[in-house]
mmCIF file with all atom_site columns, C-alpha atoms in Angstrom:
data_model
loop_
_atom_site.group_PDB
_atom_site.id
_atom_site.type_symbol
_atom_site.label_atom_id
_atom_site.label_alt_id
_atom_site.label_comp_id
_atom_site.label_asym_id
_atom_site.label_entity_id
_atom_site.label_seq_id
_atom_site.pdbx_PDB_ins_code
_atom_site.Cartn_x
_atom_site.Cartn_y
_atom_site.Cartn_z
_atom_site.occupancy
_atom_site.B_iso_or_equiv
_atom_site.pdbx_formal_charge
_atom_site.auth_seq_id
_atom_site.auth_comp_id
_atom_site.auth_asym_id
_atom_site.auth_atom_id
_atom_site.pdbx_PDB_model_num
ATOM 1   C CA . UNK A 1 1   ? -0.206  0.104   -0.005  1.00 56.00 ? 1   UNK A CA 1
ATOM 2   C CA . UNK A 1 2   ? 2.671   2.440   1.089   1.00 66.00 ? 2   UNK A CA 1
ATOM 3   C CA . UNK A 1 3   ? 4.465   1.953   -2.986  1.00 63.00 ? 3   UNK A CA 1
ATOM 4   C CA . UNK A 1 4   ? 0.927   3.298   -4.283  1.00 61.00 ? 4   UNK A CA 1
ATOM 5   C CA . UNK A 1 5   ? 0.823   5.945   -1.697  1.00 64.00 ? 5   UNK A CA 1
ATOM 6   C CA . UNK A 1 6   ? 4.514   7.086   -2.466  1.00 69.00 ? 6   UNK A CA 1
ATOM 7   C CA . UNK A 1 7   ? 3.933   6.849   -6.242  1.00 63.00 ? 7   UNK A CA 1
ATOM 8   C CA . UNK A 1 8   ? 0.258   8.181   -6.875  1.00 66.00 ? 8   UNK A CA 1
ATOM 9   C CA . UNK A 1 9   ? 1.776   9.959   -9.256  1.00 72.00 ? 9   UNK A CA 1
ATOM 10  C CA . UNK A 1 10  ? 2.326   6.911   -11.200 1.00 70.00 ? 10  UNK A CA 1
ATOM 11  C CA . UNK A 1 11  ? -1.206  5.778   -10.995 1.00 69.00 ? 11  UNK A CA 1
ATOM 12  C CA . UNK A 1 12  ? -2.661  8.901   -12.017 1.00 72.00 ? 12  UNK A CA 1
ATOM 13  C CA . UNK A 1 13  ? -0.509  8.874   -15.393 1.00 78.00 ? 13  UNK A CA 1
ATOM 14  C CA . UNK A 1 14  ? -1.523  5.330   -16.254 1.00 81.00 ? 14  UNK A CA 1
ATOM 15  C CA . UNK A 1 15  ? -4.008  5.059   -18.875 1.00 85.00 ? 15  UNK A CA 1
ATOM 16  C CA . UNK A 1 16  ? -6.536  2.433   -20.227 1.00 89.00 ? 16  UNK A CA 1
ATOM 17  C CA . UNK A 1 17  ? -5.631  -0.977  -19.184 1.00 92.00 ? 17  UNK A CA 1
ATOM 18  C CA . UNK A 1 18  ? -2.514  -0.117  -17.673 1.00 90.00 ? 18  UNK A CA 1
ATOM 19  C CA . UNK A 1 19  ? -4.675  1.737   -15.258 1.00 90.00 ? 19  UNK A CA 1
ATOM 20  C CA . UNK A 1 20  ? -7.188  -1.408  -15.188 1.00 93.00 ? 20  UNK A CA 1
ATOM 21  C CA . UNK A 1 21  ? -3.964  -2.944  -13.776 1.00 92.00 ? 21  UNK A CA 1
ATOM 22  C CA . UNK A 1 22  ? -2.624  -0.949  -11.521 1.00 89.00 ? 22  UNK A CA 1
ATOM 23  C CA . UNK A 1 23  ? -5.885  -0.298  -9.565  1.00 90.00 ? 23  UNK A CA 1
ATOM 24  C CA . UNK A 1 24  ? -6.533  -4.196  -9.444  1.00 92.00 ? 24  UNK A CA 1
ATOM 25  C CA . UNK A 1 25  ? -3.147  -4.432  -8.009  1.00 90.00 ? 25  UNK A CA 1
ATOM 26  C CA . UNK A 1 26  ? -4.631  -2.941  -4.927  1.00 88.00 ? 26  UNK A CA 1
ATOM 27  C CA . UNK A 1 27  ? -6.357  -6.404  -4.349  1.00 89.00 ? 27  UNK A CA 1
ATOM 28  C CA . UNK A 1 28  ? -3.415  -8.296  -4.624  1.00 89.00 ? 28  UNK A CA 1
ATOM 29  C CA . UNK A 1 29  ? -1.633  -5.962  -1.713  1.00 86.00 ? 29  UNK A CA 1
ATOM 30  C CA . UNK A 1 30  ? -4.571  -5.924  0.390   1.00 85.00 ? 30  UNK A CA 1
ATOM 31  C CA . UNK A 1 31  ? -5.985  -9.440  0.028   1.00 83.00 ? 31  UNK A CA 1
ATOM 32  C CA . UNK A 1 32  ? -7.802  -11.054 3.088   1.00 76.00 ? 32  UNK A CA 1
ATOM 33  C CA . UNK A 1 33  ? -8.451  -7.334  4.006   1.00 79.00 ? 33  UNK A CA 1
ATOM 34  C CA . UNK A 1 34  ? -11.828 -7.804  3.818   1.00 85.00 ? 34  UNK A CA 1
ATOM 35  C CA . UNK A 1 35  ? -13.562 -5.493  6.391   1.00 85.00 ? 35  UNK A CA 1
ATOM 36  C CA . UNK A 1 36  ? -11.735 -2.467  4.981   1.00 86.00 ? 36  UNK A CA 1
ATOM 37  C CA . UNK A 1 37  ? -11.789 -3.271  1.331   1.00 88.00 ? 37  UNK A CA 1
ATOM 38  C CA . UNK A 1 38  ? -14.788 -1.017  0.345   1.00 89.00 ? 38  UNK A CA 1
ATOM 39  C CA . UNK A 1 39  ? -13.333 1.729   2.208   1.00 88.00 ? 39  UNK A CA 1
ATOM 40  C CA . UNK A 1 40  ? -9.719  1.371   0.737   1.00 87.00 ? 40  UNK A CA 1
ATOM 41  C CA . UNK A 1 41  ? -11.531 1.058   -2.749  1.00 90.00 ? 41  UNK A CA 1
ATOM 42  C CA . UNK A 1 42  ? -14.054 3.761   -2.138  1.00 90.00 ? 42  UNK A CA 1
ATOM 43  C CA . UNK A 1 43  ? -12.659 6.203   -4.493  1.00 88.00 ? 43  UNK A CA 1
ATOM 44  C CA . UNK A 1 44  ? -12.159 3.754   -7.462  1.00 88.00 ? 44  UNK A CA 1
ATOM 45  C CA . UNK A 1 45  ? -15.283 2.033   -7.377  1.00 91.00 ? 45  UNK A CA 1
ATOM 46  C CA . UNK A 1 46  ? -18.508 2.798   -9.778  1.00 90.00 ? 46  UNK A CA 1
ATOM 47  C CA . UNK A 1 47  ? -21.189 4.595   -8.572  1.00 85.00 ? 47  UNK A CA 1
ATOM 48  C CA . UNK A 1 48  ? -23.897 2.154   -6.915  1.00 76.00 ? 48  UNK A CA 1
ATOM 49  C CA . UNK A 1 49  ? -27.711 2.521   -5.905  1.00 60.00 ? 49  UNK A CA 1
ATOM 50  C CA . UNK A 1 50  ? -28.257 3.309   -2.333  1.00 58.00 ? 50  UNK A CA 1
ATOM 51  C CA . UNK A 1 51  ? -28.108 -0.397  -0.244  1.00 58.00 ? 51  UNK A CA 1
ATOM 52  C CA . UNK A 1 52  ? -31.251 0.291   1.366   1.00 55.00 ? 52  UNK A CA 1
ATOM 53  C CA . UNK A 1 53  ? -33.751 1.450   -1.017  1.00 54.00 ? 53  UNK A CA 1
ATOM 54  C CA . UNK A 1 54  ? -34.563 -1.520  -3.517  1.00 54.00 ? 54  UNK A CA 1
ATOM 55  C CA . UNK A 1 55  ? -36.263 0.433   -5.767  1.00 55.00 ? 55  UNK A CA 1
ATOM 56  C CA . UNK A 1 56  ? -33.938 3.222   -6.447  1.00 55.00 ? 56  UNK A CA 1
ATOM 57  C CA . UNK A 1 57  ? -32.218 3.522   -10.015 1.00 58.00 ? 57  UNK A CA 1
ATOM 58  C CA . UNK A 1 58  ? -28.715 2.053   -10.825 1.00 55.00 ? 58  UNK A CA 1
ATOM 59  C CA . UNK A 1 59  ? -26.526 5.084   -11.690 1.00 61.00 ? 59  UNK A CA 1
ATOM 60  C CA . UNK A 1 60  ? -26.174 4.992   -15.719 1.00 60.00 ? 60  UNK A CA 1
ATOM 61  C CA . UNK A 1 61  ? -22.605 3.925   -16.512 1.00 62.00 ? 61  UNK A CA 1
ATOM 62  C CA . UNK A 1 62  ? -20.654 5.646   -19.668 1.00 66.00 ? 62  UNK A CA 1
ATOM 63  C CA . UNK A 1 63  ? -19.874 3.523   -22.545 1.00 65.00 ? 63  UNK A CA 1
ATOM 64  C CA . UNK A 1 64  ? -16.310 4.936   -22.258 1.00 68.00 ? 64  UNK A CA 1
ATOM 65  C CA . UNK A 1 65  ? -13.431 5.013   -20.204 1.00 76.00 ? 65  UNK A CA 1
ATOM 66  C CA . UNK A 1 66  ? -14.038 2.940   -16.436 1.00 88.00 ? 66  UNK A CA 1
ATOM 67  C CA . UNK A 1 67  ? -10.444 1.695   -16.309 1.00 93.00 ? 67  UNK A CA 1
ATOM 68  C CA . UNK A 1 68  ? -10.348 2.544   -12.524 1.00 91.00 ? 68  UNK A CA 1
ATOM 69  C CA . UNK A 1 69  ? -13.572 1.345   -11.740 1.00 93.00 ? 69  UNK A CA 1
ATOM 70  C CA . UNK A 1 70  ? -13.251 -2.003  -13.374 1.00 95.00 ? 70  UNK A CA 1
ATOM 71  C CA . UNK A 1 71  ? -9.732  -2.639  -11.882 1.00 95.00 ? 71  UNK A CA 1
ATOM 72  C CA . UNK A 1 72  ? -11.457 -1.849  -8.275  1.00 94.00 ? 72  UNK A CA 1
ATOM 73  C CA . UNK A 1 73  ? -14.211 -4.421  -8.980  1.00 96.00 ? 73  UNK A CA 1
ATOM 74  C CA . UNK A 1 74  ? -11.500 -7.095  -9.958  1.00 96.00 ? 74  UNK A CA 1
ATOM 75  C CA . UNK A 1 75  ? -9.549  -6.204  -7.060  1.00 95.00 ? 75  UNK A CA 1
ATOM 76  C CA . UNK A 1 76  ? -12.764 -6.547  -4.886  1.00 94.00 ? 76  UNK A CA 1
ATOM 77  C CA . UNK A 1 77  ? -12.904 -10.156 -6.096  1.00 95.00 ? 77  UNK A CA 1
ATOM 78  C CA . UNK A 1 78  ? -9.325  -10.633 -5.409  1.00 93.00 ? 78  UNK A CA 1
ATOM 79  C CA . UNK A 1 79  ? -9.839  -9.136  -1.752  1.00 92.00 ? 79  UNK A CA 1
ATOM 80  C CA . UNK A 1 80  ? -12.850 -11.511 -0.974  1.00 91.00 ? 80  UNK A CA 1
ATOM 81  C CA . UNK A 1 81  ? -11.718 -14.288 -3.083  1.00 85.00 ? 81  UNK A CA 1
ATOM 82  C CA . UNK A 1 82  ? -9.096  -15.807 -1.001  1.00 69.00 ? 82  UNK A CA 1
ATOM 83  C CA . UNK A 1 83  ? -10.647 -18.453 1.219   1.00 62.00 ? 83  UNK A CA 1
ATOM 84  C CA . UNK A 1 84  ? -8.259  -18.212 3.851   1.00 63.00 ? 84  UNK A CA 1
ATOM 85  C CA . UNK A 1 85  ? -9.181  -14.628 4.753   1.00 64.00 ? 85  UNK A CA 1
ATOM 86  C CA . UNK A 1 86  ? -12.523 -13.800 3.751   1.00 69.00 ? 86  UNK A CA 1
ATOM 87  C CA . UNK A 1 87  ? -15.380 -15.307 5.941   1.00 82.00 ? 87  UNK A CA 1
ATOM 88  C CA . UNK A 1 88  ? -18.540 -16.782 3.772   1.00 84.00 ? 88  UNK A CA 1
ATOM 89  C CA . UNK A 1 89  ? -20.738 -14.109 5.073   1.00 87.00 ? 89  UNK A CA 1
ATOM 90  C CA . UNK A 1 90  ? -18.243 -11.328 3.531   1.00 87.00 ? 90  UNK A CA 1
ATOM 91  C CA . UNK A 1 91  ? -17.592 -13.074 0.483   1.00 88.00 ? 91  UNK A CA 1
ATOM 92  C CA . UNK A 1 92  ? -21.279 -13.304 -0.279  1.00 91.00 ? 92  UNK A CA 1
ATOM 93  C CA . UNK A 1 93  ? -21.619 -9.594  0.162   1.00 91.00 ? 93  UNK A CA 1
ATOM 94  C CA . UNK A 1 94  ? -19.134 -8.559  -2.208  1.00 92.00 ? 94  UNK A CA 1
ATOM 95  C CA . UNK A 1 95  ? -20.288 -11.474 -4.789  1.00 93.00 ? 95  UNK A CA 1
ATOM 96  C CA . UNK A 1 96  ? -23.759 -9.532  -4.731  1.00 93.00 ? 96  UNK A CA 1
ATOM 97  C CA . UNK A 1 97  ? -21.939 -6.225  -4.702  1.00 94.00 ? 97  UNK A CA 1
ATOM 98  C CA . UNK A 1 98  ? -20.080 -7.279  -7.705  1.00 95.00 ? 98  UNK A CA 1
ATOM 99  C CA . UNK A 1 99  ? -23.066 -9.051  -9.374  1.00 95.00 ? 99  UNK A CA 1
ATOM 100 C CA . UNK A 1 100 ? -25.457 -5.721  -8.822  1.00 93.00 ? 100 UNK A CA 1
ATOM 101 C CA . UNK A 1 101 ? -22.820 -3.910  -11.183 1.00 93.00 ? 101 UNK A CA 1
ATOM 102 C CA . UNK A 1 102 ? -22.360 -6.893  -13.204 1.00 94.00 ? 102 UNK A CA 1
ATOM 103 C CA . UNK A 1 103 ? -25.703 -6.617  -14.326 1.00 92.00 ? 103 UNK A CA 1
ATOM 104 C CA . UNK A 1 104 ? -25.909 -3.097  -14.816 1.00 89.00 ? 104 UNK A CA 1
ATOM 105 C CA . UNK A 1 105 ? -22.407 -2.334  -16.785 1.00 87.00 ? 105 UNK A CA 1
ATOM 106 C CA . UNK A 1 106 ? -23.250 -3.584  -19.872 1.00 86.00 ? 106 UNK A CA 1
ATOM 107 C CA . UNK A 1 107 ? -22.756 -0.881  -21.622 1.00 87.00 ? 107 UNK A CA 1
ATOM 108 C CA . UNK A 1 108 ? -19.186 -0.713  -20.343 1.00 91.00 ? 108 UNK A CA 1
ATOM 109 C CA . UNK A 1 109 ? -17.095 -3.540  -21.547 1.00 93.00 ? 109 UNK A CA 1
ATOM 110 C CA . UNK A 1 110 ? -14.154 -2.538  -18.845 1.00 94.00 ? 110 UNK A CA 1
ATOM 111 C CA . UNK A 1 111 ? -16.330 -2.395  -15.921 1.00 94.00 ? 111 UNK A CA 1
ATOM 112 C CA . UNK A 1 112 ? -18.132 -5.627  -16.847 1.00 95.00 ? 112 UNK A CA 1
ATOM 113 C CA . UNK A 1 113 ? -14.623 -7.120  -17.363 1.00 96.00 ? 113 UNK A CA 1
ATOM 114 C CA . UNK A 1 114 ? -13.455 -6.444  -13.829 1.00 96.00 ? 114 UNK A CA 1
ATOM 115 C CA . UNK A 1 115 ? -17.424 -7.099  -12.504 1.00 96.00 ? 115 UNK A CA 1
ATOM 116 C CA . UNK A 1 116 ? -16.983 -10.542 -14.211 1.00 97.00 ? 116 UNK A CA 1
ATOM 117 C CA . UNK A 1 117 ? -13.970 -11.530 -12.689 1.00 97.00 ? 117 UNK A CA 1
ATOM 118 C CA . UNK A 1 118 ? -14.621 -10.327 -9.323  1.00 96.00 ? 118 UNK A CA 1
ATOM 119 C CA . UNK A 1 119 ? -17.833 -12.637 -9.771  1.00 97.00 ? 119 UNK A CA 1
ATOM 120 C CA . UNK A 1 120 ? -15.677 -15.070 -10.843 1.00 96.00 ? 120 UNK A CA 1
ATOM 121 C CA . UNK A 1 121 ? -13.202 -15.163 -7.940  1.00 95.00 ? 121 UNK A CA 1
ATOM 122 C CA . UNK A 1 122 ? -15.885 -14.352 -5.342  1.00 95.00 ? 122 UNK A CA 1
ATOM 123 C CA . UNK A 1 123 ? -18.389 -17.382 -6.436  1.00 94.00 ? 123 UNK A CA 1
ATOM 124 C CA . UNK A 1 124 ? -14.866 -19.652 -7.197  1.00 93.00 ? 124 UNK A CA 1
ATOM 125 C CA . UNK A 1 125 ? -16.092 -23.356 -7.102  1.00 90.00 ? 125 UNK A CA 1
ATOM 126 C CA . UNK A 1 126 ? -19.285 -22.512 -6.016  1.00 91.00 ? 126 UNK A CA 1
ATOM 127 C CA . UNK A 1 127 ? -21.345 -24.013 -9.113  1.00 90.00 ? 127 UNK A CA 1
ATOM 128 C CA . UNK A 1 128 ? -24.091 -21.936 -8.771  1.00 92.00 ? 128 UNK A CA 1
ATOM 129 C CA . UNK A 1 129 ? -26.270 -21.872 -11.706 1.00 91.00 ? 129 UNK A CA 1
ATOM 130 C CA . UNK A 1 130 ? -27.661 -18.504 -10.782 1.00 94.00 ? 130 UNK A CA 1
ATOM 131 C CA . UNK A 1 131 ? -24.478 -16.656 -11.104 1.00 95.00 ? 131 UNK A CA 1
ATOM 132 C CA . UNK A 1 132 ? -23.231 -18.717 -14.183 1.00 93.00 ? 132 UNK A CA 1
ATOM 133 C CA . UNK A 1 133 ? -26.584 -17.460 -15.851 1.00 93.00 ? 133 UNK A CA 1
ATOM 134 C CA . UNK A 1 134 ? -25.881 -13.740 -14.921 1.00 95.00 ? 134 UNK A CA 1
ATOM 135 C CA . UNK A 1 135 ? -21.942 -14.308 -16.801 1.00 95.00 ? 135 UNK A CA 1
ATOM 136 C CA . UNK A 1 136 ? -23.779 -15.963 -19.730 1.00 92.00 ? 136 UNK A CA 1
ATOM 137 C CA . UNK A 1 137 ? -26.103 -12.707 -20.392 1.00 93.00 ? 137 UNK A CA 1
ATOM 138 C CA . UNK A 1 138 ? -22.453 -11.042 -20.260 1.00 92.00 ? 138 UNK A CA 1
ATOM 139 C CA . UNK A 1 139 ? -20.980 -13.682 -22.546 1.00 86.00 ? 139 UNK A CA 1
ATOM 140 C CA . UNK A 1 140 ? -23.776 -13.279 -25.419 1.00 86.00 ? 140 UNK A CA 1
ATOM 141 C CA . UNK A 1 141 ? -23.401 -9.349  -25.898 1.00 88.00 ? 141 UNK A CA 1
ATOM 142 C CA . UNK A 1 142 ? -21.322 -8.151  -28.719 1.00 84.00 ? 142 UNK A CA 1
ATOM 143 C CA . UNK A 1 143 ? -18.198 -7.536  -26.578 1.00 90.00 ? 143 UNK A CA 1
ATOM 144 C CA . UNK A 1 144 ? -14.812 -9.522  -26.783 1.00 90.00 ? 144 UNK A CA 1
ATOM 145 C CA . UNK A 1 145 ? -13.634 -8.097  -23.722 1.00 93.00 ? 145 UNK A CA 1
ATOM 146 C CA . UNK A 1 146 ? -16.913 -8.732  -21.344 1.00 93.00 ? 146 UNK A CA 1
ATOM 147 C CA . UNK A 1 147 ? -17.125 -11.906 -23.125 1.00 91.00 ? 147 UNK A CA 1
ATOM 148 C CA . UNK A 1 148 ? -13.373 -13.236 -22.401 1.00 93.00 ? 148 UNK A CA 1
ATOM 149 C CA . UNK A 1 149 ? -14.069 -12.176 -18.677 1.00 95.00 ? 149 UNK A CA 1
ATOM 150 C CA . UNK A 1 150 ? -17.300 -14.190 -18.349 1.00 94.00 ? 150 UNK A CA 1
ATOM 151 C CA . UNK A 1 151 ? -15.984 -17.059 -19.760 1.00 92.00 ? 151 UNK A CA 1
ATOM 152 C CA . UNK A 1 152 ? -13.254 -17.288 -17.580 1.00 95.00 ? 152 UNK A CA 1
ATOM 153 C CA . UNK A 1 153 ? -15.198 -16.640 -14.607 1.00 95.00 ? 153 UNK A CA 1
ATOM 154 C CA . UNK A 1 154 ? -17.782 -19.070 -15.923 1.00 93.00 ? 154 UNK A CA 1
ATOM 155 C CA . UNK A 1 155 ? -15.275 -21.768 -15.589 1.00 92.00 ? 155 UNK A CA 1
ATOM 156 C CA . UNK A 1 156 ? -14.253 -20.159 -11.575 1.00 94.00 ? 156 UNK A CA 1
ATOM 157 C CA . UNK A 1 157 ? -17.726 -20.718 -10.911 1.00 93.00 ? 157 UNK A CA 1
ATOM 158 C CA . UNK A 1 158 ? -18.133 -24.442 -12.289 1.00 91.00 ? 158 UNK A CA 1
ATOM 159 C CA . UNK A 1 159 ? -14.195 -25.428 -11.297 1.00 90.00 ? 159 UNK A CA 1
ATOM 160 C CA . UNK A 1 160 ? -14.671 -28.809 -9.912  1.00 85.00 ? 160 UNK A CA 1
ATOM 161 C CA . UNK A 1 161 ? -18.277 -29.303 -10.318 1.00 83.00 ? 161 UNK A CA 1
ATOM 162 C CA . UNK A 1 162 ? -17.626 -31.923 -13.261 1.00 77.00 ? 162 UNK A CA 1
ATOM 163 C CA . UNK A 1 163 ? -19.821 -29.662 -15.790 1.00 73.00 ? 163 UNK A CA 1
ATOM 164 C CA . UNK A 1 164 ? -18.599 -29.645 -19.189 1.00 62.00 ? 164 UNK A CA 1
ATOM 165 C CA . UNK A 1 165 ? -16.801 -32.851 -18.512 1.00 55.00 ? 165 UNK A CA 1
ATOM 166 C CA . UNK A 1 166 ? -15.488 -34.257 -22.108 1.00 51.00 ? 166 UNK A CA 1
ATOM 167 C CA . UNK A 1 167 ? -16.983 -37.481 -21.192 1.00 50.00 ? 167 UNK A CA 1
ATOM 168 C CA . UNK A 1 168 ? -20.518 -36.581 -20.960 1.00 45.00 ? 168 UNK A CA 1
ATOM 169 C CA . UNK A 1 169 ? -20.702 -33.650 -23.479 1.00 46.00 ? 169 UNK A CA 1
ATOM 170 C CA . UNK A 1 170 ? -19.211 -35.888 -26.534 1.00 48.00 ? 170 UNK A CA 1
ATOM 171 C CA . UNK A 1 171 ? -21.061 -38.293 -28.315 1.00 55.00 ? 171 UNK A CA 1
ATOM 172 C CA . UNK A 1 172 ? -18.358 -40.592 -30.140 1.00 55.00 ? 172 UNK A CA 1
ATOM 173 C CA . UNK A 1 173 ? -19.118 -43.955 -30.560 1.00 64.00 ? 173 UNK A CA 1
ATOM 174 C CA . UNK A 1 174 ? -16.026 -45.602 -31.012 1.00 67.00 ? 174 UNK A CA 1
ATOM 175 C CA . UNK A 1 175 ? -12.412 -45.043 -30.212 1.00 69.00 ? 175 UNK A CA 1
ATOM 176 C CA . UNK A 1 176 ? -11.963 -45.011 -34.015 1.00 74.00 ? 176 UNK A CA 1
ATOM 177 C CA . UNK A 1 177 ? -14.042 -42.497 -34.509 1.00 70.00 ? 177 UNK A CA 1
ATOM 178 C CA . UNK A 1 178 ? -12.513 -40.060 -31.919 1.00 67.00 ? 178 UNK A CA 1
ATOM 179 C CA . UNK A 1 179 ? -9.105  -41.184 -33.469 1.00 73.00 ? 179 UNK A CA 1
ATOM 180 C CA . UNK A 1 180 ? -10.567 -39.981 -37.010 1.00 72.00 ? 180 UNK A CA 1
ATOM 181 C CA . UNK A 1 181 ? -11.815 -36.415 -35.284 1.00 70.00 ? 181 UNK A CA 1
ATOM 182 C CA . UNK A 1 182 ? -8.474  -35.968 -33.650 1.00 73.00 ? 182 UNK A CA 1
ATOM 183 C CA . UNK A 1 183 ? -6.952  -36.416 -36.841 1.00 72.00 ? 183 UNK A CA 1
ATOM 184 C CA . UNK A 1 184 ? -8.938  -34.173 -38.579 1.00 70.00 ? 184 UNK A CA 1
ATOM 185 C CA . UNK A 1 185 ? -8.264  -31.134 -36.018 1.00 67.00 ? 185 UNK A CA 1
ATOM 186 C CA . UNK A 1 186 ? -4.399  -32.000 -36.355 1.00 71.00 ? 186 UNK A CA 1
ATOM 187 C CA . UNK A 1 187 ? -4.613  -31.780 -39.982 1.00 69.00 ? 187 UNK A CA 1
ATOM 188 C CA . UNK A 1 188 ? -6.891  -28.594 -39.773 1.00 62.00 ? 188 UNK A CA 1
ATOM 189 C CA . UNK A 1 189 ? -4.551  -27.026 -37.412 1.00 60.00 ? 189 UNK A CA 1
ATOM 190 C CA . UNK A 1 190 ? -1.747  -27.353 -40.179 1.00 63.00 ? 190 UNK A CA 1
ATOM 191 C CA . UNK A 1 191 ? -3.370  -25.423 -42.626 1.00 54.00 ? 191 UNK A CA 1
#
């Protein structure tokens, strides 16, 4: 943390994905500091609707910029994603916060990217299909950046569950047929 405080000018000069990475690195620096996470990241987090008013509108997300905001959402996931320092309650609170931003940030692929990675980390290994479905919504948007993060996050959520097991998803009649498919793929990759 002292590095960032001593080098704030460096962080201010960072732009685009460098700003995303610099902000996300705060999650590594403060990993497992779950009680202070929101306070530490508050200057960088995107605006949220008031927590105590379920009817309040979520602030509009700009389609440009958002690198520090996206990085801060990823940092929040890093802080709470560690099972060694985060209790289940804090992890669920962080996941709910991140999922709220995930649902409301589709207009900005950078914020969506950070929110998806954060959701993946806070829901790591949970096999929660509700989370997977929210990530799929982002995956189906026309954004390679957000879609990449959504697909990585889906893998994080489903890790260890056996979902997507090759034996259960392939419909191959015999070993010979499988060998033929592999040979065709090898030939295709040489072209």
